[in-house]
Short mmCIF file of C-alpha atoms in Angstrom, two decimals:
data_model
loop_
_atom_site.label_atom_id
_atom_site.label_comp_id
_atom_site.label_asym_id
_atom_site.label_seq_id
_atom_site.Cartn_x
_atom_site.Cartn_y
_atom_site.Cartn_z
CA UNK A 1 1.57 36.19 6.40
CA UNK A 2 4.08 37.66 3.93
CA UNK A 3 1.51 40.16 2.62
CA UNK A 4 0.71 41.23 6.18
CA UNK A 5 4.45 41.74 6.92
CA UNK A 6 4.80 43.70 3.69
CA UNK A 7 1.93 45.96 4.70
CA UNK A 8 3.62 46.64 8.01
CA UNK A 9 6.92 47.58 6.34
CA UNK A 10 5.03 49.78 3.81
CA UNK A 11 3.39 51.69 6.66
CA UNK A 12 6.76 51.98 8.35
CA UNK A 13 8.24 53.44 5.13
CA UNK A 14 5.39 55.96 4.88
CA UNK A 15 6.03 56.94 8.51
CA UNK A 16 9.70 57.72 7.72
CA UNK A 17 8.96 60.00 4.74
CA UNK A 18 8.81 63.08 6.97
CA UNK A 19 12.19 62.26 8.45
CA UNK A 20 14.94 63.61 6.21
CA UNK A 21 17.99 62.43 8.12
CA UNK A 22 17.39 58.67 7.79
CA UNK A 23 18.12 57.74 4.14
CA UNK A 24 19.87 54.49 5.10
CA UNK A 25 16.80 53.39 7.07
CA UNK A 26 14.52 54.10 4.07
CA UNK A 27 16.89 52.21 1.75
CA UNK A 28 16.94 49.25 4.15
CA UNK A 29 13.11 49.22 4.36
CA UNK A 30 12.83 49.36 0.55
CA UNK A 31 15.26 46.42 0.30
CA UNK A 32 13.18 44.42 2.80
CA UNK A 33 9.96 45.14 0.83
CA UNK A 34 11.68 44.13 -2.45
CA UNK A 35 12.91 40.93 -0.79
CA UNK A 36 9.40 40.19 0.51
CA UNK A 37 7.99 40.74 -3.03
CA UNK A 38 10.58 38.30 -4.41
CA UNK A 39 9.65 35.68 -1.81
CA UNK A 40 5.92 36.18 -2.50
CA UNK A 41 6.53 35.79 -6.24
CA UNK A 42 8.60 32.62 -5.73
CA UNK A 43 5.97 31.27 -3.33
CA UNK A 44 3.16 31.88 -5.81
CA UNK A 45 5.17 30.17 -8.56
CA UNK A 46 5.70 27.17 -6.30
CA UNK A 47 1.98 27.14 -5.39
CA UNK A 48 1.11 27.19 -9.11
CA UNK A 49 3.49 24.27 -9.73
CA UNK A 50 1.97 22.32 -6.85
CA UNK A 51 -1.55 22.97 -8.10
CA UNK A 52 -0.58 21.59 -11.53
CA UNK A 53 1.09 18.61 -9.84
CA UNK A 54 -2.02 18.02 -7.71
CA UNK A 55 -4.15 18.07 -10.84
CA UNK A 56 -1.86 15.49 -12.47
CA UNK A 57 -1.94 13.32 -9.34
CA UNK A 58 -5.76 13.54 -9.29
CA UNK A 59 -5.86 12.43 -12.93
CA UNK A 60 -3.55 9.47 -12.25
CA UNK A 61 -5.59 8.49 -9.16
CA UNK A 62 -8.81 8.62 -11.18
CA UNK A 63 -7.18 6.51 -13.88
CA UNK A 64 -5.97 4.06 -11.24
CA UNK A 65 -9.42 3.86 -9.71
CA UNK A 66 -10.86 3.02 -13.14
CA UNK A 67 -8.24 0.30 -13.66
CA UNK A 68 -8.91 -1.14 -10.20
CA UNK A 69 -12.65 -1.09 -10.86
CA UNK A 70 -12.12 -2.82 -14.23
CA UNK A 71 -9.94 -5.48 -12.61
CA UNK A 72 -12.55 -6.01 -9.93
CA UNK A 73 -15.27 -6.43 -12.58
CA UNK A 74 -13.10 -8.87 -14.52
CA UNK A 75 -12.50 -10.91 -11.36
CA UNK A 76 -16.21 -10.89 -10.61
CA UNK A 77 -16.96 -11.99 -14.17
CA UNK A 78 -14.37 -14.76 -13.75
CA UNK A 79 -16.09 -15.94 -10.53
CA UNK A 80 -19.52 -15.79 -12.22
CA UNK A 81 -18.30 -17.80 -15.23
CA UNK A 82 -16.61 -20.57 -13.22
CA UNK A 83 -19.60 -22.87 -13.74
CA UNK A 84 -20.37 -21.77 -17.29
CA UNK A 85 -18.92 -23.80 -20.20
CA UNK A 86 -17.68 -20.86 -22.25
CA UNK A 87 -15.45 -23.04 -24.41
CA UNK A 88 -16.27 -26.02 -26.59
CA UNK A 89 -15.54 -29.53 -25.25
CA UNK A 90 -11.93 -30.47 -25.85
CA UNK A 91 -12.77 -33.11 -28.45
CA UNK A 92 -14.34 -30.38 -30.63
CA UNK A 93 -11.32 -28.08 -30.73
CA UNK A 94 -9.18 -27.94 -33.85
CA UNK A 95 -5.45 -27.93 -33.27
CA UNK A 96 -4.41 -26.24 -36.50
CA UNK A 97 -0.91 -26.92 -37.71
CA UNK A 98 1.04 -23.70 -38.11
CA UNK A 99 4.44 -23.04 -39.65
CA UNK A 100 7.46 -21.98 -37.63
CA UNK A 101 6.87 -18.29 -38.39
CA UNK A 102 3.56 -18.48 -36.52
CA UNK A 103 5.20 -20.00 -33.42
CA UNK A 104 8.08 -17.55 -33.64
CA UNK A 105 5.59 -14.66 -33.86
CA UNK A 106 3.70 -15.88 -30.80
CA UNK A 107 6.93 -16.27 -28.79
CA UNK A 108 8.09 -12.78 -29.89
CA UNK A 109 4.74 -11.32 -28.78
CA UNK A 110 5.04 -13.03 -25.38
CA UNK A 111 8.62 -11.92 -24.82
CA UNK A 112 7.89 -8.37 -26.01
CA UNK A 113 4.89 -7.84 -23.73
CA UNK A 114 6.47 -9.42 -20.63
CA UNK A 115 9.83 -7.72 -21.13
CA UNK A 116 8.03 -4.37 -21.30
CA UNK A 117 6.13 -5.17 -18.07
CA UNK A 118 9.35 -6.21 -16.31
CA UNK A 119 11.25 -3.17 -17.57
CA UNK A 120 8.56 -0.77 -16.33
CA UNK A 121 8.39 -2.65 -13.01
CA UNK A 122 12.11 -2.43 -12.31
CA UNK A 123 12.22 1.22 -13.33
CA UNK A 124 9.53 2.06 -10.82
CA UNK A 125 10.92 -0.20 -8.07
CA UNK A 126 12.50 1.69 -5.15
CA UNK A 127 14.34 -0.79 -2.99
CA UNK A 128 16.88 1.50 -1.29
CA UNK A 129 15.25 1.39 2.14
CA UNK A 130 14.50 -2.32 1.80
CA UNK A 131 18.06 -3.06 0.76
CA UNK A 132 19.45 -1.15 3.78
CA UNK A 133 17.06 -3.05 6.08
CA UNK A 134 18.06 -6.36 4.50
CA UNK A 135 21.77 -5.60 4.95
CA UNK A 136 21.17 -4.77 8.61
CA UNK A 137 19.31 -8.08 9.10
CA UNK A 138 22.15 -10.00 7.36
CA UNK A 139 24.76 -8.30 9.57
CA UNK A 140 22.75 -9.14 12.72
CA UNK A 141 22.41 -12.76 11.63
CA UNK A 142 26.17 -13.02 11.04
CA UNK A 143 26.75 -11.63 14.52
CA UNK A 144 24.19 -14.02 16.03
CA UNK A 145 25.83 -16.96 14.24
CA UNK A 146 29.27 -15.98 15.57
CA UNK A 147 28.03 -15.54 19.13
CA UNK A 148 26.08 -18.79 19.12
CA UNK A 149 28.93 -21.02 17.91
CA UNK A 150 31.34 -19.22 20.24
CA UNK A 151 29.39 -20.73 23.19
CA UNK A 152 30.78 -24.23 22.35
CA UNK A 153 27.51 -26.05 22.90
CA UNK A 154 26.86 -29.73 22.18
CA UNK A 155 23.95 -31.88 21.03
CA UNK A 156 22.61 -32.21 24.57
CA UNK A 157 21.37 -28.63 24.40
CA UNK A 158 17.75 -28.47 23.12
CA UNK A 159 17.53 -27.14 19.57
CA UNK A 160 21.30 -27.34 18.97
CA UNK A 161 21.11 -29.91 16.13
CA UNK A 162 18.66 -27.90 14.05
CA UNK A 163 20.39 -24.62 14.79
CA UNK A 164 23.75 -26.10 13.82
CA UNK A 165 22.27 -27.27 10.50
CA UNK A 166 20.78 -23.92 9.52
CA UNK A 167 23.33 -21.58 11.03
CA UNK A 168 26.21 -23.91 10.06
CA UNK A 169 26.55 -25.61 6.72
CA UNK A 170 23.11 -24.45 5.46
CA UNK A 171 23.65 -20.84 6.58
CA UNK A 172 24.01 -19.22 3.17
CA UNK A 173 21.10 -21.14 1.69
CA UNK A 174 18.99 -20.10 4.73
CA UNK A 175 20.12 -16.51 4.27
CA UNK A 176 19.16 -16.55 0.60
CA UNK A 177 15.75 -18.06 1.40
CA UNK A 178 15.11 -15.47 4.07
CA UNK A 179 16.15 -12.60 1.79
CA UNK A 180 13.83 -13.79 -1.03
CA UNK A 181 10.91 -14.24 1.36
CA UNK A 182 11.36 -10.79 2.89
CA UNK A 183 11.51 -9.26 -0.60
CA UNK A 184 8.25 -11.00 -1.56
CA UNK A 185 6.71 -9.89 1.73
CA UNK A 186 7.74 -6.26 1.32
CA UNK A 187 6.86 -6.14 -2.42
CA UNK A 188 3.85 -8.45 -2.80
CA UNK A 189 2.63 -6.99 -6.12
CA UNK A 190 5.12 -8.25 -8.69
CA UNK A 191 4.68 -9.21 -12.36
CA UNK A 192 3.71 -12.88 -12.84
CA UNK A 193 6.98 -13.85 -14.50
CA UNK A 194 9.09 -12.23 -11.76
CA UNK A 195 6.93 -13.76 -9.02
CA UNK A 196 7.37 -17.20 -10.59
CA UNK A 197 11.16 -16.68 -10.76
CA UNK A 198 11.31 -15.68 -7.11
CA UNK A 199 9.15 -18.61 -6.02
CA UNK A 200 11.27 -21.01 -8.06
CA UNK A 201 14.50 -19.63 -6.56
CA UNK A 202 12.99 -19.84 -3.06
CA UNK A 203 11.89 -23.45 -3.64
CA UNK A 204 15.35 -24.48 -4.80
CA UNK A 205 17.17 -22.75 -1.91
CA UNK A 206 14.76 -24.29 0.62
CA UNK A 207 15.31 -27.75 -0.86
CA UNK A 208 18.93 -27.44 0.34
CA UNK A 209 17.96 -25.94 3.71
CA UNK A 210 15.35 -28.63 4.52
CA UNK A 211 17.25 -31.62 3.05
CA UNK A 212 17.99 -33.13 6.48
CA UNK A 213 14.56 -32.26 7.94
CA UNK A 214 12.27 -33.79 5.28
CA UNK A 215 14.36 -36.77 4.21
CA UNK A 216 14.86 -38.24 0.75
CA UNK A 217 11.14 -38.46 -0.03
CA UNK A 218 10.74 -34.87 1.02
CA UNK A 219 13.47 -33.77 -1.37
CA UNK A 220 11.69 -35.61 -4.18
CA UNK A 221 8.47 -33.82 -3.28
CA UNK A 222 10.31 -30.50 -3.32
CA UNK A 223 11.70 -31.07 -6.83
CA UNK A 224 8.31 -32.34 -7.92
CA UNK A 225 6.86 -28.96 -6.80
CA UNK A 226 9.59 -27.13 -8.73
CA UNK A 227 8.53 -29.00 -11.90
CA UNK A 228 4.82 -28.31 -11.19
CA UNK A 229 5.56 -24.63 -10.67
CA UNK A 230 7.44 -24.46 -13.97
CA UNK A 231 4.54 -26.24 -15.73
CA UNK A 232 1.96 -23.90 -14.20
CA UNK A 233 3.92 -20.76 -15.14
CA UNK A 234 4.45 -22.07 -18.68
CA UNK A 235 0.69 -21.57 -19.09
CA UNK A 236 1.45 -17.86 -19.56
CA UNK A 237 3.23 -18.74 -22.81
CA UNK A 238 0.69 -21.30 -23.91
CA UNK A 239 -2.19 -18.76 -23.77
CA UNK A 240 -0.59 -17.19 -26.86
CA UNK A 241 -1.30 -20.39 -28.84
CA UNK A 242 -5.12 -20.51 -28.64
CA UNK A 243 -6.50 -24.09 -28.37
CA UNK A 244 -3.08 -25.60 -27.79
CA UNK A 245 -3.42 -24.19 -24.26
CA UNK A 246 -6.40 -26.49 -23.66
CA UNK A 247 -4.32 -29.52 -24.51
CA UNK A 248 -1.47 -28.24 -22.33
CA UNK A 249 -3.80 -27.78 -19.32
CA UNK A 250 -5.04 -31.35 -19.77
CA UNK A 251 -1.44 -32.63 -19.67
CA UNK A 252 -0.63 -30.39 -16.69
CA UNK A 253 -3.62 -31.56 -14.66
CA UNK A 254 -2.79 -35.18 -15.52
CA UNK A 255 0.79 -34.78 -14.20
CA UNK A 256 -0.53 -33.14 -11.01
CA UNK A 257 -3.02 -36.03 -10.52
CA UNK A 258 -0.23 -38.56 -10.95
CA UNK A 259 2.09 -36.80 -8.46
CA UNK A 260 -0.69 -36.51 -5.81
CA UNK A 261 -1.77 -40.12 -6.38
CA UNK A 262 1.80 -41.31 -5.90
CA UNK A 263 1.99 -39.64 -2.47
CA UNK A 264 -1.42 -40.97 -1.47
CA UNK A 265 -0.49 -44.51 -2.50
CA UNK A 266 2.78 -44.41 -0.52
CA UNK A 267 0.95 -43.13 2.55
CA UNK A 268 -1.67 -45.88 2.36
CA UNK A 269 1.08 -48.48 2.05
CA UNK A 270 2.49 -47.01 5.30
CA UNK A 271 5.72 -46.21 3.45
CA UNK A 272 5.69 -42.67 4.86
CA UNK A 273 4.77 -43.39 8.47
CA UNK A 274 8.42 -43.30 9.57
CA UNK A 275 9.10 -40.14 7.55
CA UNK A 276 9.18 -36.57 8.88
CA UNK A 277 5.95 -34.87 10.10
CA UNK A 278 6.16 -32.70 6.97
CA UNK A 279 5.96 -35.74 4.70
CA UNK A 280 3.01 -37.18 6.63
CA UNK A 281 1.15 -33.90 6.38
CA UNK A 282 2.04 -33.59 2.69
CA UNK A 283 0.65 -37.07 2.00
CA UNK A 284 -2.64 -36.10 3.67
CA UNK A 285 -2.79 -32.80 1.83
CA UNK A 286 -2.10 -34.64 -1.44
CA UNK A 287 -5.69 -35.97 -1.32
CA UNK A 288 -7.00 -32.36 -1.57
CA UNK A 289 -4.57 -31.63 -4.41
CA UNK A 290 -5.72 -34.82 -6.20
CA UNK A 291 -9.40 -33.76 -5.94
CA UNK A 292 -8.60 -30.30 -7.30
CA UNK A 293 -6.56 -31.82 -10.13
CA UNK A 294 -9.41 -34.17 -11.06
CA UNK A 295 -11.84 -31.23 -11.14
CA UNK A 296 -9.40 -29.25 -13.27
CA UNK A 297 -8.96 -32.11 -15.71
CA UNK A 298 -12.64 -32.85 -16.32
CA UNK A 299 -13.63 -29.15 -16.24
CA UNK A 300 -11.14 -28.52 -19.06
CA UNK A 301 -12.43 -31.52 -21.01
CA UNK A 302 -16.03 -30.30 -20.79
CA UNK A 303 -15.21 -26.64 -21.64
CA UNK A 304 -15.27 -25.07 -18.11
CA UNK A 305 -11.91 -23.49 -18.78
CA UNK A 306 -12.00 -20.79 -16.08
CA UNK A 307 -12.81 -23.36 -13.40
CA UNK A 308 -10.02 -25.65 -14.66
CA UNK A 309 -7.36 -22.91 -14.59
CA UNK A 310 -8.47 -21.77 -11.16
CA UNK A 311 -8.37 -25.28 -9.64
CA UNK A 312 -4.90 -25.89 -11.05
CA UNK A 313 -3.57 -22.60 -9.71
CA UNK A 314 -5.07 -23.18 -6.25
CA UNK A 315 -3.81 -26.77 -6.01
CA UNK A 316 -0.24 -25.94 -7.04
CA UNK A 317 0.01 -22.65 -5.12
CA UNK A 318 -1.37 -24.22 -1.93
CA UNK A 319 1.08 -27.12 -2.10
CA UNK A 320 4.00 -24.79 -2.80
CA UNK A 321 2.89 -22.37 0.00
CA UNK A 322 2.91 -25.23 2.55
CA UNK A 323 6.50 -26.09 1.73
CA UNK A 324 7.65 -22.45 1.58
CA UNK A 325 6.00 -21.52 4.89
CA UNK A 326 7.27 -24.71 6.52
CA UNK A 327 10.83 -23.87 5.52
CA UNK A 328 10.64 -20.14 6.31
CA UNK A 329 9.02 -20.78 9.72
CA UNK A 330 11.83 -23.29 10.45
CA UNK A 331 14.42 -20.63 9.70
CA UNK A 332 12.65 -18.06 11.94
CA UNK A 333 12.33 -20.58 14.77
CA UNK A 334 16.02 -21.46 14.57
CA UNK A 335 16.89 -17.74 14.71
CA UNK A 336 14.66 -17.33 17.78
CA UNK A 337 16.17 -20.37 19.50
CA UNK A 338 19.73 -19.15 18.78
CA UNK A 339 18.87 -15.62 19.99
CA UNK A 340 17.40 -16.78 23.30
CA UNK A 341 20.28 -19.25 23.81
CA UNK A 342 22.76 -16.36 23.48
CA UNK A 343 20.62 -14.16 25.81
CA UNK A 344 20.70 -16.88 28.51
CA UNK A 345 24.50 -16.65 28.64
CA UNK A 346 24.51 -12.92 29.55
CA UNK A 347 25.58 -12.49 33.14
CA UNK A 348 23.85 -10.40 35.81
CA UNK A 349 20.54 -10.81 34.07
CA UNK A 350 17.41 -10.93 36.20
CA UNK A 351 15.01 -11.74 33.37
CA UNK A 352 16.36 -15.27 32.78
CA UNK A 353 13.28 -16.89 34.38
CA UNK A 354 11.08 -15.21 31.76
CA UNK A 355 13.13 -16.10 28.67
CA UNK A 356 11.73 -19.62 28.30
CA UNK A 357 8.18 -18.31 28.36
CA UNK A 358 8.98 -15.49 25.90
CA UNK A 359 10.74 -17.91 23.57
CA UNK A 360 7.80 -20.36 23.55
CA UNK A 361 5.31 -17.58 22.89
CA UNK A 362 7.44 -16.16 20.07
CA UNK A 363 7.54 -19.58 18.38
CA UNK A 364 3.74 -19.89 18.78
CA UNK A 365 3.30 -16.48 17.17
CA UNK A 366 5.48 -17.61 14.22
CA UNK A 367 3.22 -20.65 13.78
CA UNK A 368 0.08 -18.53 13.90
CA UNK A 369 1.45 -16.03 11.37
CA UNK A 370 2.42 -18.90 9.04
CA UNK A 371 -1.12 -20.25 9.13
CA UNK A 372 -2.62 -16.78 8.48
CA UNK A 373 -0.22 -16.21 5.61
CA UNK A 374 -1.12 -19.57 4.10
CA UNK A 375 -4.87 -18.80 4.11
CA UNK A 376 -4.11 -15.37 2.65
CA UNK A 377 -2.21 -17.07 -0.17
CA UNK A 378 -5.06 -19.48 -0.81
CA UNK A 379 -7.60 -16.63 -0.89
CA UNK A 380 -5.37 -14.75 -3.35
CA UNK A 381 -5.14 -17.84 -5.59
CA UNK A 382 -8.94 -18.12 -5.50
CA UNK A 383 -9.20 -14.46 -6.56
CA UNK A 384 -11.42 -13.78 -3.51
CA UNK A 385 -8.99 -12.11 -1.10
CA UNK A 386 -10.20 -8.59 -1.81
CA UNK A 387 -13.96 -9.48 -1.64
CA UNK A 388 -13.40 -11.39 1.60
CA UNK A 389 -11.51 -8.46 3.17
CA UNK A 390 -14.18 -6.00 1.97
CA UNK A 391 -16.92 -8.24 3.38
CA UNK A 392 -15.21 -8.56 6.74
CA UNK A 393 -14.43 -4.84 6.85
CA UNK A 394 -18.02 -3.95 5.99
CA UNK A 395 -19.41 -6.17 8.74
CA UNK A 396 -16.87 -5.04 11.29
CA UNK A 397 -17.62 -1.38 10.61
CA UNK A 398 -21.41 -1.83 10.70
CA UNK A 399 -22.74 0.57 13.35
CA UNK A 400 -25.05 -0.43 16.18
CA UNK A 401 -26.94 2.17 18.22
CA UNK A 402 -26.98 1.30 21.94
CA UNK A 403 -28.83 4.03 23.82
CA UNK A 404 -26.99 7.22 22.97
CA UNK A 405 -23.81 5.44 21.85
CA UNK A 406 -22.87 4.10 18.44
CA UNK A 407 -20.65 1.00 18.47
CA UNK A 408 -19.45 -1.61 16.02
CA UNK A 409 -18.02 -5.14 16.19
CA UNK A 410 -14.70 -3.90 14.88
CA UNK A 411 -14.62 -1.19 17.54
CA UNK A 412 -15.32 -3.72 20.30
CA UNK A 413 -12.60 -6.05 19.02
CA UNK A 414 -10.23 -3.10 18.80
CA UNK A 415 -11.15 -2.11 22.36
CA UNK A 416 -10.37 -5.63 23.64
CA UNK A 417 -7.13 -5.75 21.67
CA UNK A 418 -5.88 -2.40 22.99
CA UNK A 419 -6.77 -3.36 26.57
CA UNK A 420 -4.87 -6.66 26.25
CA UNK A 421 -1.86 -4.89 24.79
CA UNK A 422 -2.09 -2.28 27.56
CA UNK A 423 -1.90 -4.89 30.32
CA UNK A 424 0.88 -6.77 28.54
CA UNK A 425 2.94 -3.58 28.14
CA UNK A 426 2.33 -2.51 31.75
CA UNK A 427 3.43 -5.95 33.03
CA UNK A 428 6.51 -5.78 30.80
CA UNK A 429 7.51 -2.39 32.26
CA UNK A 430 6.88 -3.68 35.78
CA UNK A 431 9.26 -6.60 35.24
CA UNK A 432 11.80 -4.49 33.38
CA UNK A 433 11.96 -1.74 36.05
CA UNK A 434 11.74 -3.82 39.21
CA UNK A 435 13.83 -6.83 38.18
CA UNK A 436 16.25 -5.59 35.55
CA UNK A 437 16.85 -1.82 35.94
CA UNK A 438 16.41 -1.36 39.68
CA UNK A 439 19.14 -3.79 40.75
CA UNK A 440 21.65 -2.07 38.42
CA UNK A 441 20.82 1.57 39.51
CA UNK A 442 21.54 2.79 43.04
CA UNK A 443 18.23 4.26 44.12
CA UNK A 444 16.74 4.58 47.61
CA UNK A 445 14.72 1.57 48.67
CA UNK A 446 11.10 1.84 47.48
CA UNK A 447 11.78 4.36 44.69
CA UNK A 448 11.95 1.74 41.86
CA UNK A 449 8.59 0.36 43.00
CA UNK A 450 7.10 3.87 43.07
CA UNK A 451 8.36 4.52 39.54
CA UNK A 452 7.02 1.15 38.36
CA UNK A 453 3.57 1.83 39.85
CA UNK A 454 3.41 5.32 38.32
CA UNK A 455 4.34 4.11 34.87
CA UNK A 456 1.90 1.17 35.08
CA UNK A 457 -0.99 3.37 36.15
CA UNK A 458 -0.18 5.91 33.43
CA UNK A 459 -0.06 3.17 30.72
CA UNK A 460 -3.31 1.57 31.96
CA UNK A 461 -5.20 4.90 32.06
CA UNK A 462 -3.80 5.95 28.67
CA UNK A 463 -4.63 2.53 27.17
CA UNK A 464 -8.13 2.62 28.60
CA UNK A 465 -8.81 6.05 27.12
CA UNK A 466 -7.36 5.02 23.73
CA UNK A 467 -9.46 1.82 23.77
CA UNK A 468 -12.67 3.75 24.40
CA UNK A 469 -11.78 6.30 21.68
CA UNK A 470 -10.92 3.50 19.19
CA UNK A 471 -14.22 1.80 19.94
CA UNK A 472 -16.03 5.00 18.94
CA UNK A 473 -17.31 5.72 22.49
CA UNK A 474 -17.62 9.44 23.19
CA UNK A 475 -15.82 10.12 26.46
CA UNK A 476 -18.06 13.11 27.13
CA UNK A 477 -20.87 10.58 27.72
CA UNK A 478 -19.06 9.58 30.91
CA UNK A 479 -19.71 12.91 32.61
CA UNK A 480 -22.92 11.64 34.16
CA UNK A 481 -21.23 8.38 35.17
CA UNK A 482 -18.39 10.35 36.81
CA UNK A 483 -20.97 12.39 38.77
CA UNK A 484 -22.75 9.24 39.89
CA UNK A 485 -19.40 7.68 40.82
CA UNK A 486 -18.58 10.75 42.90
CA UNK A 487 -21.86 10.34 44.85
CA UNK A 488 -21.07 6.65 45.27
CA UNK A 489 -17.61 7.45 46.60
CA UNK A 490 -19.15 9.97 48.99
CA UNK A 491 -21.53 7.36 50.42
CA UNK A 492 -20.47 3.75 49.95
CA UNK A 493 -16.95 3.63 48.52
CA UNK A 494 -15.16 5.82 51.06
CA UNK A 495 -13.09 3.02 52.57
CA UNK A 496 -12.01 1.65 49.19
CA UNK A 497 -10.90 5.05 47.85
CA UNK A 498 -9.38 5.94 51.22
CA UNK A 499 -7.30 2.71 51.14
CA UNK A 500 -6.26 3.32 47.52
CA UNK A 501 -5.12 6.92 48.16
CA UNK A 502 -3.42 5.80 51.39
CA UNK A 503 -1.57 3.17 49.43
CA UNK A 504 -0.36 5.76 46.93
CA UNK A 505 0.82 7.99 49.81
CA UNK A 506 2.76 5.07 51.31
CA UNK A 507 4.34 4.36 47.91
CA UNK A 508 5.49 7.93 47.25
CA UNK A 509 6.39 9.17 50.75
CA UNK A 510 7.92 5.79 51.66
CA UNK A 511 7.51 5.86 55.48
CA UNK A 512 7.29 2.07 55.15
CA UNK A 513 9.48 0.48 52.51
CA UNK A 514 9.74 -2.84 50.73
CA UNK A 515 11.33 -5.54 52.95
CA UNK A 516 10.56 -3.65 56.17
CA UNK A 517 9.10 -5.64 59.07
CA UNK A 518 6.05 -4.08 60.78
CA UNK A 519 5.26 -5.03 64.42
CA UNK A 520 1.84 -4.30 65.93
CA UNK A 521 1.42 -5.54 69.49
CA UNK A 522 2.11 -9.28 69.20
CA UNK A 523 1.85 -9.42 65.40
#
């Protein structure tokens, strides 16, 4: 574009050569051409810089792809070697005695490597946006807490006791737990040591938040999980000490077996029947943890080290995830209950009759998300999350040829999802306009209903088109169907279409309005 403009000004300059009385014009044109040349030169320099940058980015992406491929191969090798005894049985290992310099060297190597990882991680971490978002959430929670306790409610109000606990004396512990969870959620790929620290901090903060929900036995289970998490993360250090790690894993799996067996024994003695639902569920889940710990113990003894490490990690991570998700979901539910309690106190609100239903569905959504997040955590611990996602994606994207159309399972599911969301959104706008906005705005009778119908039809048509496009259905294929439909309307659907169009005319011209009484003869 710049070169084309320069050519125009050059031709203009040549056209002014014959004119002798316009030197200022010639000088101005020369200045413009010089300025264009400068811009072109700067532009070409910038393009050259971007090309170099693009080449560097391509190199980094290629290197990253190689690393990801290597990690994938290592994970696949790990899965393949789970049932291969790659190590000698534990009674054949030799625990050599080393001097203090050896142990100090191993510790220095561990601290050096992990400190470098953490330093690089924090240097590359950009949390400005996340920090602003977190501060906004904290400010909103403080405002919600102030508004809720300003209502002066008592224990007769449903949910008041739990809300008072978490938004009252446990507020700052709940706030810390929520902040740590949101950080982990927004930055899921953290170094192992930092992840362990965050999980440990979250466990400790939740132990204070849930103290009155899970009882004394629940608090003991929480601190037991803290110890197990510390033991499991200490493996990172023990791997620097060769065969000593085998002995450490045997001790760790024995401790896990003992803790799980203690819970199972108490449950069978009916000592936990009067405890909280969390404790009863934990006692049942302890049987799974016990089985995994037994497998880990004997696998380590017989030399199946990869299987032993994996079983330990899954057992401990699954147990910890249950407690963490139980506590975090409790916090979210309390926030939802407090929010809807405050909303019910707002005067002149026509949506009050829908708040109970919305609150219940929101709590159900929190429960569903907690279950999904738990299974995602278990899959990650099993090192199969990526293969499972790739397998599901591959099957969902598999194309089927139906006549002249190409569809997939994923496309059909996406079509159904978009249609459901379309009808939910259209119903929401109907309620919002007709029951909340219309009574507050002075409009002629019938106009709010006309606006509501127009918006609903627009949303439904738009959603239907988007759903078909998302499903991979070519809309041009519907030309023949539209022609056939036109013939059908001309012959058999005249009354239906006539009534529909007549209804639209009544809505927009409003000769008959909402709440009018129509009298026909004696009716």
